[in-house]
Coordinates of C-alpha atoms in Angstrom, one line a residue:
Chain Q
M1 CA 141.1 58.8 126.5
E2 CA 138.3 61.1 126.3
I3 CA 134.9 60.1 124.8
K4 CA 132.7 63.1 124.2
R5 CA 129.1 62.9 125.5
R6 CA 127.7 63.8 121.4
D7 CA 130.0 61.0 120.5
F8 CA 128.4 58.9 123.1
L9 CA 124.8 59.2 122.1
R10 CA 125.4 59.4 118.5
V11 CA 127.4 55.7 119.2
M12 CA 124.5 54.5 121.2
G13 CA 121.8 55.6 119.1
A14 CA 123.2 53.6 116.6
A15 CA 123.7 50.6 117.9
A16 CA 119.9 50.8 119.8
A17 CA 118.7 51.1 115.8
G18 CA 120.8 48.4 114.9
A19 CA 119.5 46.1 117.6
T20 CA 115.8 46.4 116.5
V21 CA 116.3 46.2 113.2
G22 CA 118.8 43.5 114.3
G23 CA 115.9 42.2 116.1
L24 CA 113.4 42.1 113.5
F25 CA 114.9 40.3 111.1
R26 CA 117.0 38.2 113.5
T27 CA 117.8 35.0 111.6
L28 CA 116.3 31.8 113.3
T29 CA 119.4 29.0 114.6
P30 CA 119.6 25.6 112.4
K31 CA 117.7 24.2 115.8
E32 CA 114.7 27.1 116.4
A33 CA 114.1 26.4 112.0
R34 CA 113.8 23.1 112.5
A35 CA 111.5 23.2 115.8
A36 CA 109.2 25.2 113.9
V37 CA 109.5 22.8 111.0
Y38 CA 109.4 19.7 112.8
A39 CA 106.6 21.0 115.3
T40 CA 103.4 18.9 114.3
N41 CA 106.1 16.2 114.2
K42 CA 104.6 14.5 117.7
K43 CA 105.3 10.9 116.6
R44 CA 107.0 8.0 118.9
W45 CA 106.9 4.8 117.2
I46 CA 106.8 1.1 119.5
F47 CA 106.2 -1.9 118.6
L48 CA 103.3 -5.1 120.4
V49 CA 104.3 -8.4 120.2
D50 CA 101.6 -10.8 121.1
T51 CA 103.3 -14.5 121.0
H52 CA 100.2 -16.3 122.2
K53 CA 99.3 -15.4 117.9
C54 CA 102.1 -16.2 116.7
V55 CA 102.3 -20.0 114.3
G56 CA 106.2 -20.1 113.3
C57 CA 105.3 -20.1 109.8
G58 CA 108.6 -17.3 109.4
M59 CA 106.4 -15.6 106.7
C60 CA 107.4 -12.2 108.6
V61 CA 111.3 -12.5 108.3
R62 CA 110.1 -13.6 104.7
A63 CA 109.1 -10.1 103.8
C64 CA 111.4 -8.1 106.0
K65 CA 114.2 -9.9 104.1
L66 CA 112.8 -9.3 100.7
E67 CA 110.8 -5.3 101.6
N68 CA 114.9 -3.8 103.1
E69 CA 116.9 -5.3 100.6
V70 CA 118.9 -8.0 103.2
P71 CA 120.3 -10.9 101.7
Y72 CA 118.1 -13.7 101.2
N73 CA 119.5 -16.8 101.7
D74 CA 123.1 -15.1 104.2
P75 CA 122.2 -16.4 107.6
V76 CA 121.6 -12.3 109.1
T77 CA 118.2 -11.1 109.4
R78 CA 116.5 -7.7 111.0
T79 CA 114.2 -10.0 112.5
W80 CA 114.0 -13.3 113.5
V81 CA 111.2 -16.7 114.8
E82 CA 112.0 -17.9 117.9
R83 CA 111.4 -20.9 119.7
Y84 CA 111.2 -22.2 122.7
V85 CA 110.0 -26.1 123.1
I86 CA 109.9 -25.9 127.7
L87 CA 109.4 -29.8 128.4
K88 CA 107.6 -31.4 131.8
S89 CA 110.8 -32.3 133.2
G90 CA 112.0 -28.1 133.2
K91 CA 114.2 -28.8 130.2
A92 CA 113.2 -26.2 128.2
I93 CA 114.9 -26.2 124.4
Q94 CA 115.7 -23.9 122.4
D95 CA 116.3 -22.9 118.5
T96 CA 116.3 -20.1 115.4
P97 CA 117.7 -22.2 112.6
M98 CA 118.0 -19.3 110.1
G99 CA 115.5 -16.6 111.9
G100 CA 112.9 -18.6 110.8
L101 CA 113.1 -17.6 107.4
N102 CA 111.8 -20.8 105.9
G103 CA 109.2 -21.2 108.6
Y104 CA 108.5 -24.1 111.6
T105 CA 107.8 -27.0 109.3
A106 CA 109.3 -30.2 112.2
D107 CA 108.7 -30.6 115.7
D108 CA 112.3 -31.3 115.7
P109 CA 114.5 -28.2 118.1
Q110 CA 117.8 -29.0 118.0
G111 CA 117.3 -31.7 115.6
Q112 CA 115.7 -33.3 119.0
K113 CA 112.9 -35.7 118.1
I114 CA 110.6 -34.5 120.8
N115 CA 107.5 -36.9 122.2
S116 CA 104.1 -34.6 122.4
D117 CA 103.9 -36.1 125.7
D118 CA 106.8 -34.7 127.7
I119 CA 105.4 -31.1 126.2
A120 CA 104.9 -28.3 129.4
K121 CA 104.6 -25.5 126.6
A122 CA 106.0 -24.6 123.7
F123 CA 105.9 -21.2 121.6
F124 CA 107.2 -18.7 119.1
V125 CA 108.8 -15.5 120.1
P126 CA 109.2 -12.6 117.3
K127 CA 112.3 -10.3 118.2
L128 CA 113.9 -7.6 116.6
C129 CA 115.4 -4.0 117.7
N130 CA 114.1 -2.6 120.3
Q131 CA 113.9 0.5 119.2
C132 CA 115.6 1.8 122.8
E133 CA 114.4 4.9 124.5
K134 CA 118.7 5.4 125.0
P135 CA 120.0 3.4 122.5
P136 CA 123.9 2.4 123.9
C137 CA 124.3 1.0 120.5
V138 CA 124.4 5.0 119.5
Q139 CA 125.9 6.0 122.5
V140 CA 129.2 4.0 121.1
C141 CA 129.5 4.8 117.4
P142 CA 132.6 7.0 117.7
V143 CA 132.0 8.8 114.4
G144 CA 128.5 9.7 114.7
A145 CA 126.9 7.1 111.6
T146 CA 124.1 5.6 114.3
F147 CA 121.8 8.4 115.6
Q148 CA 117.6 8.7 116.3
T149 CA 115.3 9.8 115.1
A150 CA 112.9 12.5 116.9
D151 CA 109.9 9.9 116.6
G152 CA 112.2 7.3 118.7
V153 CA 113.7 5.0 115.7
V154 CA 117.4 4.4 115.1
L155 CA 118.7 4.9 111.5
V156 CA 122.3 3.7 110.7
D157 CA 123.7 6.2 108.3
R158 CA 126.2 3.1 105.7
T159 CA 128.3 6.0 103.6
W160 CA 129.3 7.2 107.0
C161 CA 129.5 4.1 109.5
I162 CA 133.1 3.0 108.7
G163 CA 132.6 -0.9 110.1
C164 CA 134.0 -0.5 113.0
G165 CA 131.5 -3.1 115.3
Y166 CA 131.5 -1.4 118.2
C167 CA 127.3 -0.9 117.8
I168 CA 127.5 -4.7 117.2
M169 CA 129.0 -5.3 120.4
A170 CA 126.4 -2.5 122.3
C171 CA 123.5 -4.3 121.7
P172 CA 122.3 -6.5 124.4
Y173 CA 119.6 -8.0 122.1
G174 CA 121.9 -8.8 119.6
A175 CA 119.7 -7.4 116.5
R176 CA 122.8 -5.9 115.1
F177 CA 125.2 -6.8 112.1
F178 CA 127.0 -6.4 108.6
H179 CA 125.3 -6.3 106.4
P180 CA 127.2 -8.7 103.9
I181 CA 127.1 -6.6 100.8
Y182 CA 127.2 -3.2 102.4
H183 CA 129.4 -4.5 104.8
T184 CA 127.9 -1.9 107.4
A185 CA 126.1 -1.9 110.5
E186 CA 122.5 -2.7 109.4
K187 CA 119.2 -3.3 111.8
C188 CA 115.7 -3.3 111.6
T189 CA 114.4 0.8 111.0
F190 CA 110.6 -0.5 111.7
C191 CA 110.1 0.4 107.6
Y192 CA 111.0 3.9 108.3
H193 CA 110.3 4.7 104.4
R194 CA 107.0 2.4 105.4
I195 CA 105.4 3.8 108.2
S196 CA 107.5 7.3 107.7
K197 CA 103.8 7.3 104.5
G198 CA 101.5 5.6 106.5
L199 CA 102.1 1.8 105.7
Q200 CA 103.2 -1.0 108.3
P201 CA 106.4 -2.3 108.6
A202 CA 107.2 -4.9 106.5
C203 CA 106.5 -7.8 109.1
V204 CA 103.3 -6.6 110.8
F205 CA 102.0 -6.3 107.3
A206 CA 102.8 -10.1 106.7
C207 CA 101.9 -11.5 109.9
P208 CA 98.5 -13.3 109.0
F209 CA 97.3 -13.2 113.2
G210 CA 98.4 -10.0 114.3
A211 CA 101.1 -10.7 116.0
R212 CA 102.8 -8.0 115.4
N213 CA 101.9 -4.3 115.8
I214 CA 103.6 -1.3 115.1
G215 CA 101.3 2.1 117.0
D216 CA 102.3 6.2 118.3
K217 CA 102.9 6.1 121.4
K218 CA 101.9 9.6 121.7
D219 CA 99.1 9.2 120.4
P220 CA 96.2 8.0 123.4
N221 CA 93.7 6.6 120.8
D222 CA 96.2 4.2 119.3
P223 CA 95.0 0.4 120.1
V224 CA 98.6 -0.2 120.2
T225 CA 99.2 2.2 122.9
K226 CA 95.9 0.9 124.6
I227 CA 97.4 -2.3 125.2
V228 CA 101.1 -1.3 126.2
L229 CA 98.6 1.5 128.6
T230 CA 96.5 -1.0 130.1
E231 CA 97.8 -4.4 130.0
R232 CA 100.3 -6.6 131.8
V233 CA 103.1 -6.1 129.3
S234 CA 106.5 -7.5 129.7
V235 CA 109.8 -6.2 127.5
L236 CA 113.2 -8.1 127.2
K237 CA 116.4 -7.5 129.3
S238 CA 114.9 -4.8 131.5
E239 CA 117.4 -4.4 133.4
Y240 CA 119.6 -3.2 131.3
G241 CA 118.7 0.1 131.7
T242 CA 118.4 0.7 127.7
S243 CA 114.2 1.6 128.3
P244 CA 113.1 -0.8 124.9
Q245 CA 110.0 0.5 122.9
V246 CA 109.1 -3.5 122.0
F247 CA 106.5 -4.6 124.2
Y248 CA 105.4 -8.5 124.3
L249 CA 102.0 -10.2 125.7
G250 CA 102.6 -13.7 127.1
L251 CA 106.6 -13.4 127.4
D252 CA 107.7 -16.4 129.6
E253 CA 110.8 -16.6 132.0
N254 CA 112.9 -18.6 129.7
V255 CA 113.1 -16.2 127.2
R256 CA 115.7 -13.5 127.4
Chain W
M1 CA 162.0 35.9 123.0
S2 CA 161.0 34.8 119.4
H3 CA 162.4 31.2 120.2
V4 CA 159.8 31.2 123.3
W5 CA 157.1 31.5 120.8
K6 CA 158.4 29.1 117.9
P7 CA 156.5 25.8 119.7
V8 CA 153.1 28.3 120.3
W9 CA 153.2 29.2 115.9
V10 CA 153.2 25.1 115.5
V11 CA 150.7 24.5 118.1
L12 CA 147.8 27.0 116.4
A13 CA 149.2 25.8 112.5
I14 CA 148.1 22.4 114.0
V15 CA 144.8 23.2 115.1
G16 CA 144.3 25.4 112.5
I17 CA 145.1 22.6 110.1
I18 CA 142.9 20.6 111.8
L19 CA 139.9 22.8 112.0
G20 CA 140.1 22.9 108.4
L21 CA 140.1 19.7 107.8
R22 CA 136.8 19.5 109.9
F23 CA 135.4 22.0 107.9
I24 CA 136.4 20.2 104.3
I25 CA 135.4 16.8 105.9
V26 CA 132.2 17.1 107.9
P27 CA 129.0 18.3 105.6
P28 CA 126.9 20.9 106.2
D29 CA 123.9 18.7 107.4
F30 CA 126.1 16.5 109.8
G31 CA 125.1 18.4 114.0
I32 CA 123.1 17.1 116.8
W33 CA 119.3 17.2 114.5
D34 CA 116.3 17.0 117.2
R35 CA 117.4 14.3 119.6
G36 CA 119.7 16.3 121.7
Y37 CA 123.8 15.9 122.4
M38 CA 123.5 12.4 123.4
Y39 CA 121.7 10.4 120.3
G40 CA 120.7 12.3 117.8
W41 CA 124.6 13.1 116.3
H42 CA 124.0 12.2 111.7
R43 CA 123.9 13.4 108.8
H44 CA 120.6 14.5 107.8
S45 CA 120.5 12.8 104.6
A46 CA 120.7 10.0 105.8
E47 CA 118.1 10.3 107.6
L48 CA 116.0 11.4 104.8
F49 CA 117.1 8.2 102.9
W50 CA 115.8 6.3 105.0
K51 CA 112.5 8.2 105.1
D52 CA 112.3 8.9 101.7
Q53 CA 114.8 6.8 99.6
F54 CA 113.9 3.7 100.6
K55 CA 112.0 1.8 98.1
V56 CA 108.3 0.1 99.2
K57 CA 108.1 -2.9 98.4
Y58 CA 104.9 -4.4 99.7
K59 CA 101.6 -2.8 98.0
G60 CA 99.3 -4.6 99.6
R61 CA 95.7 -6.3 98.3
D62 CA 94.0 -3.3 97.8
Y63 CA 96.2 -3.3 94.3
C64 CA 96.2 -6.4 93.7
N65 CA 92.3 -5.8 94.1
N66 CA 92.8 -3.1 90.7
C67 CA 93.8 -6.2 88.4
H68 CA 93.3 -9.5 89.6
P69 CA 90.2 -9.4 91.8
D70 CA 88.8 -13.4 91.1
K71 CA 91.9 -13.7 93.3
V72 CA 90.8 -11.3 96.1
S73 CA 87.3 -11.4 96.2
S74 CA 87.7 -15.4 96.7
I75 CA 90.4 -15.6 99.2
L76 CA 88.3 -12.6 101.5
A77 CA 85.7 -15.2 101.6
S78 CA 87.9 -17.8 102.6
S79 CA 89.4 -18.9 105.6
H80 CA 92.9 -17.5 104.3
K81 CA 91.8 -13.8 104.4
N82 CA 94.8 -12.9 106.5
I83 CA 97.5 -13.8 104.8
Q84 CA 98.2 -11.4 102.0
C85 CA 98.5 -12.5 98.4
E86 CA 102.4 -11.4 98.2
D87 CA 103.0 -13.5 101.3
C88 CA 102.8 -16.5 98.7
H89 CA 103.5 -14.3 95.5
G90 CA 106.6 -12.9 97.1
P91 CA 106.5 -8.2 96.5
A92 CA 105.4 -6.5 94.5
I93 CA 107.0 -3.8 93.6
D94 CA 106.6 -2.5 90.3
H95 CA 104.2 -5.5 88.8
P96 CA 102.8 -6.0 86.7
D97 CA 106.3 -3.3 84.6
N98 CA 108.4 -5.2 86.6
P99 CA 108.5 -8.1 87.5
P100 CA 105.6 -8.2 84.7
K101 CA 104.6 -11.3 86.3
L102 CA 105.1 -13.2 90.2
A103 CA 106.2 -16.0 91.5
I104 CA 104.1 -18.9 91.6
I105 CA 105.3 -21.4 94.5
K106 CA 103.6 -24.7 94.3
D107 CA 106.3 -26.1 96.9
R108 CA 104.6 -28.0 99.6
G109 CA 107.1 -26.1 101.7
L110 CA 104.9 -23.3 101.5
C111 CA 102.0 -24.5 103.1
L112 CA 103.3 -26.9 105.5
R113 CA 105.0 -22.9 106.9
C114 CA 101.2 -23.2 108.2
H115 CA 99.6 -26.9 107.7
A116 CA 102.4 -28.8 109.4
Y117 CA 101.0 -29.9 112.5
L118 CA 103.1 -29.1 116.2
P119 CA 102.2 -30.3 119.6
Y120 CA 102.4 -26.5 120.9
P121 CA 99.8 -26.5 123.3
T122 CA 100.3 -22.8 124.2
S123 CA 100.6 -21.5 120.5
L124 CA 98.4 -20.9 118.0
R125 CA 99.8 -23.1 116.1
S126 CA 98.8 -26.1 117.3
K127 CA 95.1 -25.1 116.2
I128 CA 95.7 -24.9 112.8
A129 CA 94.7 -28.2 111.0
G130 CA 97.5 -30.4 109.6
W131 CA 99.4 -33.1 109.6
P132 CA 102.1 -34.2 112.0
N133 CA 103.4 -35.7 110.2
P134 CA 102.8 -34.1 107.2
D135 CA 104.2 -36.9 104.3
E136 CA 101.3 -39.2 105.1
H137 CA 99.2 -36.4 103.4
N138 CA 99.4 -37.4 99.8
P139 CA 103.1 -37.2 99.6
G140 CA 105.7 -35.7 97.0
I141 CA 102.3 -34.2 95.2
A142 CA 102.0 -30.2 95.1
C143 CA 99.2 -29.4 98.2
V144 CA 98.1 -27.1 94.9
N145 CA 97.0 -29.8 93.1
C146 CA 94.4 -30.7 95.3
H147 CA 93.6 -27.5 97.4
N148 CA 92.5 -23.9 95.8
P149 CA 95.4 -21.6 97.7
H150 CA 92.9 -18.6 97.4
S151 CA 89.7 -20.5 98.4
P152 CA 91.2 -23.6 100.4
D153 CA 87.8 -24.2 103.1
F154 CA 86.1 -27.0 104.0
S155 CA 83.9 -26.1 106.4
K156 CA 86.2 -24.7 109.7
P157 CA 85.2 -21.3 110.0
D158 CA 85.4 -21.5 113.7
L159 CA 89.2 -20.4 114.0
N160 CA 88.7 -18.2 111.1
K161 CA 86.8 -15.8 113.8
E162 CA 89.8 -14.7 116.3
V163 CA 91.8 -15.3 113.8
L164 CA 90.1 -11.9 112.7
K165 CA 89.3 -11.0 116.2
V166 CA 93.2 -10.1 116.9
K167 CA 93.9 -8.8 113.4
D168 CA 91.5 -6.0 114.5
I169 CA 94.2 -3.7 116.4
T170 CA 96.0 -3.7 113.2
E171 CA 93.3 -1.8 111.0
R172 CA 93.5 1.5 111.9
Y173 CA 96.8 0.7 110.3
D174 CA 95.5 -0.8 107.0
G175 CA 95.9 1.7 104.9
N176 CA 97.7 -0.5 102.5

C-alpha cells in the first residue's frame, strides 16, 4: 500500500495534537498521585529503651494490653519485660512470667530464692516489635497481609491474614503471636493509631520512669534521634541483618 | 490442524478464568503503595484501619484535670508525679459517659509493683523505698488505708528529681 503525502501529514498532525492535549490532561499513575499527597510525610518512627530506668513495674504491659484490646489474662502480649539476674558465679537467670504484666514483686527468678549477696547485676529489659527496616516477617507473608508503612511501622491486615503462621516463625525476636479472638497474626504497632495523632504509644505514656521513648529518625532535632546518633546504643540480634529500629541503652551480653 | 489448537484454547481459557477470578477477589486498593515491592504489598484500607479507626483509650492527665483537678494538683506536688492516673485507674476510654466510673484498685499488689524492694544493684528499682518482704509492713491491710496514693510523701525528694530528669527527653511528645 502506498501512503499519500496528504494522508501522512493529516495523521501526523492529529497524533501531535493528541499528544499535546494528552500531555495537558495527563492522568497521574496511582503511584505519582500518592507521592504528591504524601510528600509531606517524612517520618521514620524509632524507639529507645533505657534499661537502667526500668523498674519492672509492668505498667507498660498493662497499658499495652488495655489500649490494644489484647485479652488481659491470656499468656500473649505485644510488649513484655524480661528480668535478668546475673549471679557472681556467672550464672544468668532469666524469666518473664506473663510478660511481666503484673510487675515483679519478689526476688524469685524462675521460682528460685536468691541470696542478695550473690547478685552481681540484675535488671529489666522491656521488649517489643523492632519495626525492622528489613522485616523478615513481611517477606514471608504469602498473601500480602502484613506490610510496612511509609513511616516504617509493620502492620497486620486482619481481614486478609489467613493465619498460616509463617511470620510468627520468621520473626527472630518472637514479637508475633496469634490473637486469641481474631486468630490472625498480631504484633506491636507502635500504637499507630496514637502516634499518627501526635500521642505517645500507650507503653511510653504509661511508663513513669522514662525507660521507653518514641522518636522520629528523620527529625535531627528529635531528642530520641539525638541520643541514638550521639550515644552508644545497641540493638538486638543485629546478626540477622533485619536492621531493627528499637535501640537500647545499657544492654548486657546476657540479653538476647 | 484444529486438534493442534485445542490445548492452546484450553490454556487460554484457564488463564482467562484465573485473571477473572483475580479481578473479582483482589480488592481495588491492593497494591505496593509507598514502601515498594519487597515490603509494601497490602490493602490500603488496612493501613487506614490502624491509623484512623482504632480507638484511643488512654486520655492522659490533662483530660482528668477537667473534672478531678484536686487529684491532679496533689499528685503533681508529690513523688508520684510521674505516675499517670490511668496507670492505677485503667484507661479512661469514654469516661465519664462510658464507663461512668473508673476502677479503684485497693489491692496491695498495685503498690507492690514498685514498692516491693528488689536488691538489684544496677536497676533503678533498688532505689525506690520499699520492703524485701512486704508481708512485714502492716500485712493484710490495704496500703491506701494509711497512705494517700495521690500524695504519699514523707520527705524524699532526691530520687524524685532523678526521675524527673530522665523523663525530660519525652517532654516533646507530651501533647496528651
